[in-house]
mmCIF file of C-alpha atoms in Angstrom:
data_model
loop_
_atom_site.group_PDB
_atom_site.id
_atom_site.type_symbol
_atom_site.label_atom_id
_atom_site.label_comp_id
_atom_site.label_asym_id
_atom_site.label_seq_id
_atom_site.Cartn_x
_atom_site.Cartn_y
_atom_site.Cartn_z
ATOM 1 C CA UNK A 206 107.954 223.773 57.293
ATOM 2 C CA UNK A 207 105.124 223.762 60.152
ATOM 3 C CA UNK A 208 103.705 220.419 60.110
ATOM 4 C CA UNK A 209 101.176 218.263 62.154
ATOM 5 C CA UNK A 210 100.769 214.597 61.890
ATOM 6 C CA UNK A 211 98.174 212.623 63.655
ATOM 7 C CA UNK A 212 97.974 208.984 64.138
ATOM 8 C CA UNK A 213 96.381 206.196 64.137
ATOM 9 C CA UNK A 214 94.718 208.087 61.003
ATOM 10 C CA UNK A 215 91.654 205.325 61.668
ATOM 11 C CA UNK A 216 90.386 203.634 64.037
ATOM 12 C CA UNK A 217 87.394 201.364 65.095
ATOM 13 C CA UNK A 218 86.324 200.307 68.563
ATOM 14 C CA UNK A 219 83.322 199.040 70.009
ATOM 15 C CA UNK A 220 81.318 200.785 73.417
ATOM 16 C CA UNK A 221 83.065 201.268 76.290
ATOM 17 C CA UNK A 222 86.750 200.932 75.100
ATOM 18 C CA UNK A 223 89.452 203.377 75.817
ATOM 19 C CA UNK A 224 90.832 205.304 73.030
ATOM 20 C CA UNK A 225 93.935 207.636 72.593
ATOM 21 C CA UNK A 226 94.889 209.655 69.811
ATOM 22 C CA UNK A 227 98.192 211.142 69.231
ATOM 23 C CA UNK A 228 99.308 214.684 67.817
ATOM 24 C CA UNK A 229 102.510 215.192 67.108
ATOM 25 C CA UNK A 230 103.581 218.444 65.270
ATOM 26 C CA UNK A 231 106.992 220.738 63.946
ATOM 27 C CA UNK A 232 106.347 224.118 64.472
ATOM 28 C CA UNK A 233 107.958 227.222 64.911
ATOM 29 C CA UNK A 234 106.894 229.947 67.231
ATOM 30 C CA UNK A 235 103.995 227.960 69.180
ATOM 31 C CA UNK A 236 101.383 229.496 70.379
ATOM 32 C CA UNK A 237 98.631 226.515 71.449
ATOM 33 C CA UNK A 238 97.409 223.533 70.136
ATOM 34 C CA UNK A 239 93.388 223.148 69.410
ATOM 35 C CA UNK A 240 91.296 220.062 69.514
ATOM 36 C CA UNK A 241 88.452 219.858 66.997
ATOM 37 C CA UNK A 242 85.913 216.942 66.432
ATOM 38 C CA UNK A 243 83.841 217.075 63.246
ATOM 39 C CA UNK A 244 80.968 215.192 62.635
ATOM 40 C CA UNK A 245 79.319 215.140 59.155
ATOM 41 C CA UNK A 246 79.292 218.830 59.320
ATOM 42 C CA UNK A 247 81.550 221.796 60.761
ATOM 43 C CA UNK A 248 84.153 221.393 62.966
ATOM 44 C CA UNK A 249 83.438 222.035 66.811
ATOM 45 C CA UNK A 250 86.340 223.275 69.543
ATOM 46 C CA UNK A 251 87.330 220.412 71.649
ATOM 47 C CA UNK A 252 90.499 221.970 73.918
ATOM 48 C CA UNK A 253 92.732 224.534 73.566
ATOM 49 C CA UNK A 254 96.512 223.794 74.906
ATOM 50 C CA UNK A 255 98.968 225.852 75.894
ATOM 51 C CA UNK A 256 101.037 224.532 78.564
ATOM 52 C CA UNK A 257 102.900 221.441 79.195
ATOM 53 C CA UNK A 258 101.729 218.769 81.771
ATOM 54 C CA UNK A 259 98.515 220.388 82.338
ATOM 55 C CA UNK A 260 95.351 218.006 81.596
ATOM 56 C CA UNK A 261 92.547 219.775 79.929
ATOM 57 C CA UNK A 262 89.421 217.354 81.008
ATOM 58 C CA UNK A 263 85.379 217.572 79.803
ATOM 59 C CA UNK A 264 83.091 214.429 80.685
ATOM 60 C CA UNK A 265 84.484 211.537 79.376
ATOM 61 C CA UNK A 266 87.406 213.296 77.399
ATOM 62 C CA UNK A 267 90.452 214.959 78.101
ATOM 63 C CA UNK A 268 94.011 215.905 76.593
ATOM 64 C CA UNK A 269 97.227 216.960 77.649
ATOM 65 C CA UNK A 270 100.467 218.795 75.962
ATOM 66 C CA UNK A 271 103.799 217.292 76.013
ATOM 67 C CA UNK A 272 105.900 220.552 74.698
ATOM 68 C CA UNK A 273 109.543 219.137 74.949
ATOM 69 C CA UNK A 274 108.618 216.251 72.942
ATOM 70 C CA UNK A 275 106.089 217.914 70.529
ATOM 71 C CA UNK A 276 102.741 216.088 70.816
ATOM 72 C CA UNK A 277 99.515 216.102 72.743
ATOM 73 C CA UNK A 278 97.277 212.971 73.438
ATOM 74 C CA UNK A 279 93.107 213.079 73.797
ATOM 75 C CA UNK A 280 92.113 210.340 75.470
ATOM 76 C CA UNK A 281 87.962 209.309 75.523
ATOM 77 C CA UNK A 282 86.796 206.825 77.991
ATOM 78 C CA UNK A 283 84.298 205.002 78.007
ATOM 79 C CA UNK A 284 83.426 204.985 74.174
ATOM 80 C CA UNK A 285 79.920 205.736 72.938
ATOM 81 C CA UNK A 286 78.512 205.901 69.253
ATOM 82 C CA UNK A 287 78.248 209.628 69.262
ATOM 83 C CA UNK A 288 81.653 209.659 69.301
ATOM 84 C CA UNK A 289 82.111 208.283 65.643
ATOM 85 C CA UNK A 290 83.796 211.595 64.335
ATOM 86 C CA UNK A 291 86.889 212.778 62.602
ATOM 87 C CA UNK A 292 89.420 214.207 65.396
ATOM 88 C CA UNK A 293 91.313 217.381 64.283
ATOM 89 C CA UNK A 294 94.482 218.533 65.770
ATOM 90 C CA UNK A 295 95.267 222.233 65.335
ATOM 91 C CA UNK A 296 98.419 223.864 65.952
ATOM 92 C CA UNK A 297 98.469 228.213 66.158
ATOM 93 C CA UNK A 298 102.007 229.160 65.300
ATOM 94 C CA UNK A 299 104.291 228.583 62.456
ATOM 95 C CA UNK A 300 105.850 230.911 59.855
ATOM 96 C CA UNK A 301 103.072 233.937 60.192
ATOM 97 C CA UNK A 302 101.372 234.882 63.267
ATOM 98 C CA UNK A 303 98.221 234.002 62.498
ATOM 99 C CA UNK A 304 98.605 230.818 60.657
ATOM 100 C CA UNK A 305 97.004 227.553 61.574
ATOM 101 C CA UNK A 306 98.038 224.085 60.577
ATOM 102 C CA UNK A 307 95.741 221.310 61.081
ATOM 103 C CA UNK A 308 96.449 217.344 60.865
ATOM 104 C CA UNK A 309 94.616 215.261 58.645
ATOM 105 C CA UNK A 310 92.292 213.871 60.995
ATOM 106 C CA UNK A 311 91.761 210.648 63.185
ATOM 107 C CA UNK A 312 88.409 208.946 61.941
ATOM 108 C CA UNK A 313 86.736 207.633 65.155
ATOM 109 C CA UNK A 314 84.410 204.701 64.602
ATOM 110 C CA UNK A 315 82.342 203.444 67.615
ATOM 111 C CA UNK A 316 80.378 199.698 67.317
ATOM 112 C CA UNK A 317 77.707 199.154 69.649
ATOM 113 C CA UNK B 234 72.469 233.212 68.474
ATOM 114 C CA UNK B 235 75.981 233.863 68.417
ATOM 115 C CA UNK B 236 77.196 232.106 64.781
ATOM 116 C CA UNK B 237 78.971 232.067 61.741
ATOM 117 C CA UNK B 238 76.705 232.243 58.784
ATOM 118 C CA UNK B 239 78.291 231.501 54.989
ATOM 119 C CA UNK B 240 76.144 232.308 52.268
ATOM 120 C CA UNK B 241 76.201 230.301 49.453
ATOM 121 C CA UNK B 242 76.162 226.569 51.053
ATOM 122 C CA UNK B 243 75.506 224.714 48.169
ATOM 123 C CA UNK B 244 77.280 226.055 44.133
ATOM 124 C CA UNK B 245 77.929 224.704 41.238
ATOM 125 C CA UNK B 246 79.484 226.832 38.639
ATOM 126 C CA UNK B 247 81.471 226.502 35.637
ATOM 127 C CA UNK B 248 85.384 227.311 35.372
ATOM 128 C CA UNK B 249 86.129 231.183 35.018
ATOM 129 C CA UNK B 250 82.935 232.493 36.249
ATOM 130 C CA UNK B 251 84.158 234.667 39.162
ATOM 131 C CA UNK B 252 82.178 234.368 42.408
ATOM 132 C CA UNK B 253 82.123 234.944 45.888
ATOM 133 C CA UNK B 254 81.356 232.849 49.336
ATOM 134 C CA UNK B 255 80.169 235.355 52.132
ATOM 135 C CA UNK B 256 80.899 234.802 55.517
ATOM 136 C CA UNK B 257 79.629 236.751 58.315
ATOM 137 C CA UNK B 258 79.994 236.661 62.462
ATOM 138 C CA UNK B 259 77.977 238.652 65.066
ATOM 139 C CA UNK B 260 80.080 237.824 68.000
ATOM 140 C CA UNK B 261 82.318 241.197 67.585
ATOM 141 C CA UNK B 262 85.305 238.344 66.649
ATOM 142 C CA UNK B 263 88.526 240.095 65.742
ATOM 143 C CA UNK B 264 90.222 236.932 63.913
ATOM 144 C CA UNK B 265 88.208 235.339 60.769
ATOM 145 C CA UNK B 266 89.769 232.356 58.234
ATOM 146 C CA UNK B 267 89.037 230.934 55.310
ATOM 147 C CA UNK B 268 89.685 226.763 55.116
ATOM 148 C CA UNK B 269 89.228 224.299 52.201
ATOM 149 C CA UNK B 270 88.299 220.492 52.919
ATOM 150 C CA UNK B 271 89.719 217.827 50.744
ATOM 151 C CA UNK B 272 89.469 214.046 51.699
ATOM 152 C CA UNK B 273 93.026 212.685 52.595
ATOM 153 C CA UNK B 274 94.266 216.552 53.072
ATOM 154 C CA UNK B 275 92.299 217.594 56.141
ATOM 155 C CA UNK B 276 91.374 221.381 56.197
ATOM 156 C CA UNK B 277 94.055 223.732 54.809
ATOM 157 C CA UNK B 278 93.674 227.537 55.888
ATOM 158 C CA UNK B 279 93.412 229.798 52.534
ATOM 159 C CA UNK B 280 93.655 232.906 54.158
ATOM 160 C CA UNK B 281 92.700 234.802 57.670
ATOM 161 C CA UNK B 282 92.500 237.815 59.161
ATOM 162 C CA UNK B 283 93.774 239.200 62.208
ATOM 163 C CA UNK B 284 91.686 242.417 61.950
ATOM 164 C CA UNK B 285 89.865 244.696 59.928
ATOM 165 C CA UNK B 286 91.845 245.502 56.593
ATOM 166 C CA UNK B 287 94.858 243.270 58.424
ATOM 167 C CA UNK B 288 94.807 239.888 55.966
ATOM 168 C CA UNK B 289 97.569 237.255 55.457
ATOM 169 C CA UNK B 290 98.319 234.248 53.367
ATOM 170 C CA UNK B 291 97.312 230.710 54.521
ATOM 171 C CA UNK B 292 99.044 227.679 53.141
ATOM 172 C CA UNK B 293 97.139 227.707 49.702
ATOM 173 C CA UNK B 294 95.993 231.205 48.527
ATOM 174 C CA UNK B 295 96.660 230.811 45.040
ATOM 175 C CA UNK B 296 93.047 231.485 42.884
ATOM 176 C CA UNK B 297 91.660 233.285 45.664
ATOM 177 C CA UNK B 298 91.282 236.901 47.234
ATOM 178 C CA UNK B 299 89.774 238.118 50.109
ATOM 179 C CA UNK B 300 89.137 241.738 52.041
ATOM 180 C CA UNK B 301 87.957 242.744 55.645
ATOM 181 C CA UNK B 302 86.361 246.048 55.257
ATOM 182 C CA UNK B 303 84.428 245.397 58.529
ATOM 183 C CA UNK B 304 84.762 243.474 61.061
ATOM 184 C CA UNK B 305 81.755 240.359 61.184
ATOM 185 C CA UNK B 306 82.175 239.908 57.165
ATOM 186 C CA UNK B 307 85.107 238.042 55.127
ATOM 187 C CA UNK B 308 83.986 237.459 52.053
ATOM 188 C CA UNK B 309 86.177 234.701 49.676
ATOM 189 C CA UNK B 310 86.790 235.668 46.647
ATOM 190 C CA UNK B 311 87.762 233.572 43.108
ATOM 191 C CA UNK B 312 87.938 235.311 40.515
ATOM 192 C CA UNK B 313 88.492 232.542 37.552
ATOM 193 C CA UNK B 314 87.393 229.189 39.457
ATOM 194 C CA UNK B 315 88.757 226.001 38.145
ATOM 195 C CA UNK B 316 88.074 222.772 38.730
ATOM 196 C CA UNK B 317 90.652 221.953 41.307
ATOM 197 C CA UNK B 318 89.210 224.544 43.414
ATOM 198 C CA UNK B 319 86.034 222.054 43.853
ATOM 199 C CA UNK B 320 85.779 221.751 47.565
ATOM 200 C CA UNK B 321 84.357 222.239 50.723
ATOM 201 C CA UNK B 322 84.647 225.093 52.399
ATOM 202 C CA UNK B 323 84.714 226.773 56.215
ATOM 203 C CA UNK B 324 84.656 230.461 57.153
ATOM 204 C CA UNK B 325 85.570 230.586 60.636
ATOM 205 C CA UNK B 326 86.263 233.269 63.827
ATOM 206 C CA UNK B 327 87.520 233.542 67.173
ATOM 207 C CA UNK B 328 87.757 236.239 69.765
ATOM 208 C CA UNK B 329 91.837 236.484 69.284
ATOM 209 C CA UNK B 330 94.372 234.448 68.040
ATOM 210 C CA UNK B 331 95.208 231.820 68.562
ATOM 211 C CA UNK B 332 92.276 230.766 70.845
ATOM 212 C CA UNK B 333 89.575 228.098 69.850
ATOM 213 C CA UNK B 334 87.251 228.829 66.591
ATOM 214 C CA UNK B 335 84.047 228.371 65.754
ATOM 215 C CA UNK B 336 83.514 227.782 62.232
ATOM 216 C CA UNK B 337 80.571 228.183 59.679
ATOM 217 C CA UNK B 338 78.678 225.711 58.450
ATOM 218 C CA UNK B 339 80.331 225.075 55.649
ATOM 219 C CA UNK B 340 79.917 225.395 51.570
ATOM 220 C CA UNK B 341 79.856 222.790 49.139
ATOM 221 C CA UNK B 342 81.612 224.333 46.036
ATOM 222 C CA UNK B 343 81.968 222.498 42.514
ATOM 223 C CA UNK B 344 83.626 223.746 39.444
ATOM 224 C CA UNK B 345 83.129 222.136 36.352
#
């Protein structure tokens, strides 16, 4: 069974701080992993992953693919309250070709 | 603008009254899916498409149906709602599979 898991499922910092959360999936046949963050509406596309060791980077975030050990980190830097969001892992792969399994979220909270 | 619109965003309806949630794209997107929100389950894919008249099952397609007669509309279908199909839900599309999508903005669905 294709499965995603992401950790820590919350998590509450205040401005500034470092944060990393983790993405660690089972699946067979992958095909990339997606980054999503949702805010109190629809999810929006973060980073798409497809190979190992190769850091995906956009301002103050960025996220890298480990595929021998089956996770993928994004890292934000330099916290700010607009990033209080939910984080969504994606993974593309699995049992059908066109299936995609997402992990239950990491709920961001930033404190001035 | 390039966007996925879902028609409606807001129902309420009563269990067995068949309806359907529109979704439409007008970025010439070959891939469109169908996701349902619960809190503490993340967003589960119902069903996608890889191409017009090309559909597949997600990871929870039972109560619903969907078609792709053309490619910028994938309507979702239930035919006898019930109340554990209250729930948000996402349309979404991307170019191909399995690159990044960009989802709708989301409808608000409760079955009593």
């Amino acid at each position: 069974e294709d499965k995603v898991v992401q950790s820590p499922l919350s998590l509450v910092v205040h401005e500034g701080d470092t944060v990393t959360l983790n993405c660690s999936y089972e699946v067979t046949n992958f095909r990339s992993l997606l980054w999503y963050k949702q805010e109190k509406k629809a999810p929006t596309f973060l980073f798409m992953l497809t190979s190992s060791g190769i850091e995906k980077k956009s301002g103050r975030l960025s996220s890298i693919l480990d595929k021998k050990e089956l996770f993928s980190i994004l890292n934000i830097t330099a916290t700010q309250t607009g990033d209080s969001a939910v984080y969504l892992c994606a993974l593309a792969g699995g049992t059908s070709y066109g299936k995609l399994t997402f992990g239950q979220g990491t709920i961001l909270t930033v404190h001035p | 603008e390039a966007q996925v619109t879902q028609n409606p965003r807001y129902l309420i309806t009563v269990t067995g009254k068949k309806l359907t949630v529109t979704c439409s794209q007008n970025m010439n997107h070959e891939y469109m899916s169908w996701y349902r929100q619960d809190p503490g389950l993340g967003l589960r894919q119902i069903y996608y498409s890889m191409n017009v008249e090309v559909t597949d099952k997600g990871d929870v397609p039972e109560g619903y149906k969907v078609s792709r007669k053309e490619k910028r509309n994938f309507p979702l279908i239930l035919e006898s709602p019930s109340p554990n199909q209250t729930s948000l839900y996402f349309c979404a599309s991307s170019p191909l599979y399995p690159y990044e999508q960009y989802f709708g903005p989301g409808t608000r669905l409760t079955v009593t």
